[in-house]
């Protein structure tokens, strides 16, 4: 599913108008019908509605929705803000339609002073002040109106976006001047800003409404951002040859687990096997030998000369994929061994956890990373790699995208919508996963899954996309059975076979 910028959204609207063909006012009416239907499903006709409409096309949508709801028996009071005496053409048309219908309970056009109505707990506010065209923070009277609405007891439903929230970048927005919606009814596609944690307080329950924009226009518009879809992931699955054996299913090396952190190596190794690898070797300190041999009898253990930490790199010519970092620790001789291991790798590399922290402590080493390396930081790990904290998720994503292009690497920013930043500048968001996966070891499991897929022969982009999706899907299936509160990382491994089966259905 593509995610479009505000400019691209306008372009697709225009393409639909020109090629369907359909008049812009009729396309607005089509959207309004979908919006009115969705609002009608949430609140009965006994619910008083108060609409705040801006002067642009978002306001036009709000006026059309108000008229349609009034025709269905809703008591709707409408306030149209026309401070500059300039309405968009379609907004002006819908203003005239409201006046002609005479079904709206109250219609007030504000050109100067505004005395706000009382907003009780039984009231629903239809927010149609500003939509995807907004490019700067709200100020003045509109900022005061937003604060008034937010401080009221009324429920708020926003059309397309909560007013004050911009479609992409809200780094320098004034968050006190953004509507806090209880529900957002967005048109055709999710917006980029919906995928960031700090914006969830404004969006409420999100529903995407299909208003039948041109499929050809959508297909022709290239998007830098997209959300992974199940059918796309299903098409990536490689069949298992009936005549295959462990030697043909991939040989993975996992460098992990300082003493006391052997569990990280164990989880990565188990996940690697569950992802289909034929053989997994764990390079780890000597004191972890019996722990790992007992916990994962399928694993080949390659012991470092050090007792409690990894201090040497090993040859990788016999391996099809390398993972390094889970539970590795950050002592200096381990750091030197880590960069040496990555530099001498002759296979695809996944760097996670302590490997990332050690790179952050030796940032000059970043330039020595091989092309195509996969880095899997959580937000704080990325900020350390970047060298400075990021103000918000959009800034972090932008810097991760730039870093991926500069290093020619694949960077997975982990989170609710994990984002895969590709070397070509594209970003893929993962829709699977849940809050129950916010538990120690989940990242080690992801590393193991991606490494197993690489060993199987998936290319880096495919392994990252499929790995993220399967990881979250296994967590979703586990949470359905066990509940989010009780989920632990090993449950994700345990439910990974069901995630594969779900994709194969």
CSV table of N, CA and C in Angstrom, one decimal, residues 43 47-50 52 117-126 148-157 179-183:
chain,number,residue,atom,x,y,z
A,43,UNK,N,-22.3,7.0,15.3
A,43,UNK,CA,-23.2,7.7,16.2
A,43,UNK,C,-24.6,7.8,15.6
A,47,UNK,N,-27.6,12.0,18.2
A,47,UNK,CA,-26.4,12.7,18.6
A,47,UNK,C,-26.3,14.1,18.0
A,48,UNK,N,-26.3,15.1,18.8
A,48,UNK,CA,-26.1,16.5,18.2
A,48,UNK,C,-24.7,16.6,17.6
A,49,UNK,N,-24.7,17.2,16.4
A,49,UNK,CA,-23.4,17.4,15.7
A,49,UNK,C,-23.1,18.9,15.5
A,50,UNK,N,-21.8,19.2,15.7
A,50,UNK,CA,-21.3,20.6,15.5
A,50,UNK,C,-20.2,20.5,14.5
A,52,UNK,N,-17.2,22.3,12.3
A,52,UNK,CA,-16.3,23.4,12.1
A,52,UNK,C,-15.6,23.2,10.8
A,117,UNK,N,-19.7,27.8,20.3
A,117,UNK,CA,-20.9,27.2,20.9
A,117,UNK,C,-20.5,26.3,22.1
A,118,UNK,N,-21.4,26.0,22.9
A,118,UNK,CA,-21.2,25.1,24.0
A,118,UNK,C,-21.0,23.7,23.5
A,119,UNK,N,-20.0,23.0,23.9
A,119,UNK,CA,-19.7,21.6,23.4
A,119,UNK,C,-19.8,20.7,24.6
A,120,UNK,N,-20.9,20.0,24.7
A,120,UNK,CA,-21.2,19.1,25.9
A,120,UNK,C,-20.7,17.7,25.6
A,121,UNK,N,-20.8,16.8,26.6
A,121,UNK,CA,-20.3,15.5,26.4
A,121,UNK,C,-21.1,14.6,25.5
A,122,UNK,N,-22.4,15.1,25.2
A,122,UNK,CA,-23.2,14.4,24.3
A,122,UNK,C,-23.0,14.8,22.8
A,123,UNK,N,-22.2,15.8,22.6
A,123,UNK,CA,-22.0,16.4,21.3
A,123,UNK,C,-20.8,15.7,20.5
A,124,UNK,N,-21.0,15.6,19.2
A,124,UNK,CA,-19.9,15.2,18.3
A,124,UNK,C,-19.5,16.4,17.5
A,125,UNK,N,-18.2,16.7,17.5
A,125,UNK,CA,-17.6,17.7,16.7
A,125,UNK,C,-17.1,17.1,15.4
A,126,UNK,N,-17.5,17.6,14.3
A,126,UNK,CA,-17.0,17.2,13.0
A,126,UNK,C,-15.9,18.3,12.6
A,148,UNK,N,-9.9,25.2,22.3
A,148,UNK,CA,-11.2,25.2,22.9
A,148,UNK,C,-11.9,23.8,22.7
A,149,UNK,N,-11.8,23.3,21.5
A,149,UNK,CA,-12.4,22.0,21.2
A,149,UNK,C,-11.7,20.9,22.0
A,150,UNK,N,-10.4,20.9,22.1
A,150,UNK,CA,-9.7,19.9,22.9
A,150,UNK,C,-10.0,19.9,24.3
A,151,UNK,N,-10.3,21.1,24.9
A,151,UNK,CA,-10.6,21.2,26.3
A,151,UNK,C,-12.1,20.9,26.6
A,152,UNK,N,-12.9,20.7,25.6
A,152,UNK,CA,-14.3,20.4,25.8
A,152,UNK,C,-14.5,18.9,26.0
A,153,UNK,N,-15.7,18.5,26.4
A,153,UNK,CA,-16.0,17.1,26.7
A,153,UNK,C,-16.5,16.4,25.5
A,154,UNK,N,-16.6,17.2,24.4
A,154,UNK,CA,-17.2,16.6,23.1
A,154,UNK,C,-16.3,15.5,22.5
A,155,UNK,N,-16.9,14.6,21.8
A,155,UNK,CA,-16.2,13.7,21.0
A,155,UNK,C,-15.8,14.4,19.6
A,156,UNK,N,-14.7,14.1,19.0
A,156,UNK,CA,-14.3,14.7,17.8
A,156,UNK,C,-14.0,13.7,16.7
A,157,UNK,N,-14.6,13.9,15.6
A,157,UNK,CA,-14.2,13.1,14.4
A,157,UNK,C,-13.6,14.0,13.4
A,179,UNK,N,-5.8,19.3,16.7
A,179,UNK,CA,-7.0,18.6,17.2
A,179,UNK,C,-6.6,17.2,17.8
A,180,UNK,N,-7.2,16.9,18.9
A,180,UNK,CA,-7.1,15.6,19.4
A,180,UNK,C,-8.4,14.8,19.1
A,181,UNK,N,-8.4,14.1,18.0
A,181,UNK,CA,-9.6,13.4,17.6
A,181,UNK,C,-9.8,12.1,18.3
A,182,UNK,N,-11.1,11.8,18.5
A,182,UNK,CA,-11.4,10.4,19.0
A,182,UNK,C,-11.4,9.4,17.8
A,183,UNK,N,-11.7,10.0,16.6
A,183,UNK,CA,-11.7,9.1,15.4
A,183,UNK,C,-11.2,10.0,14.2
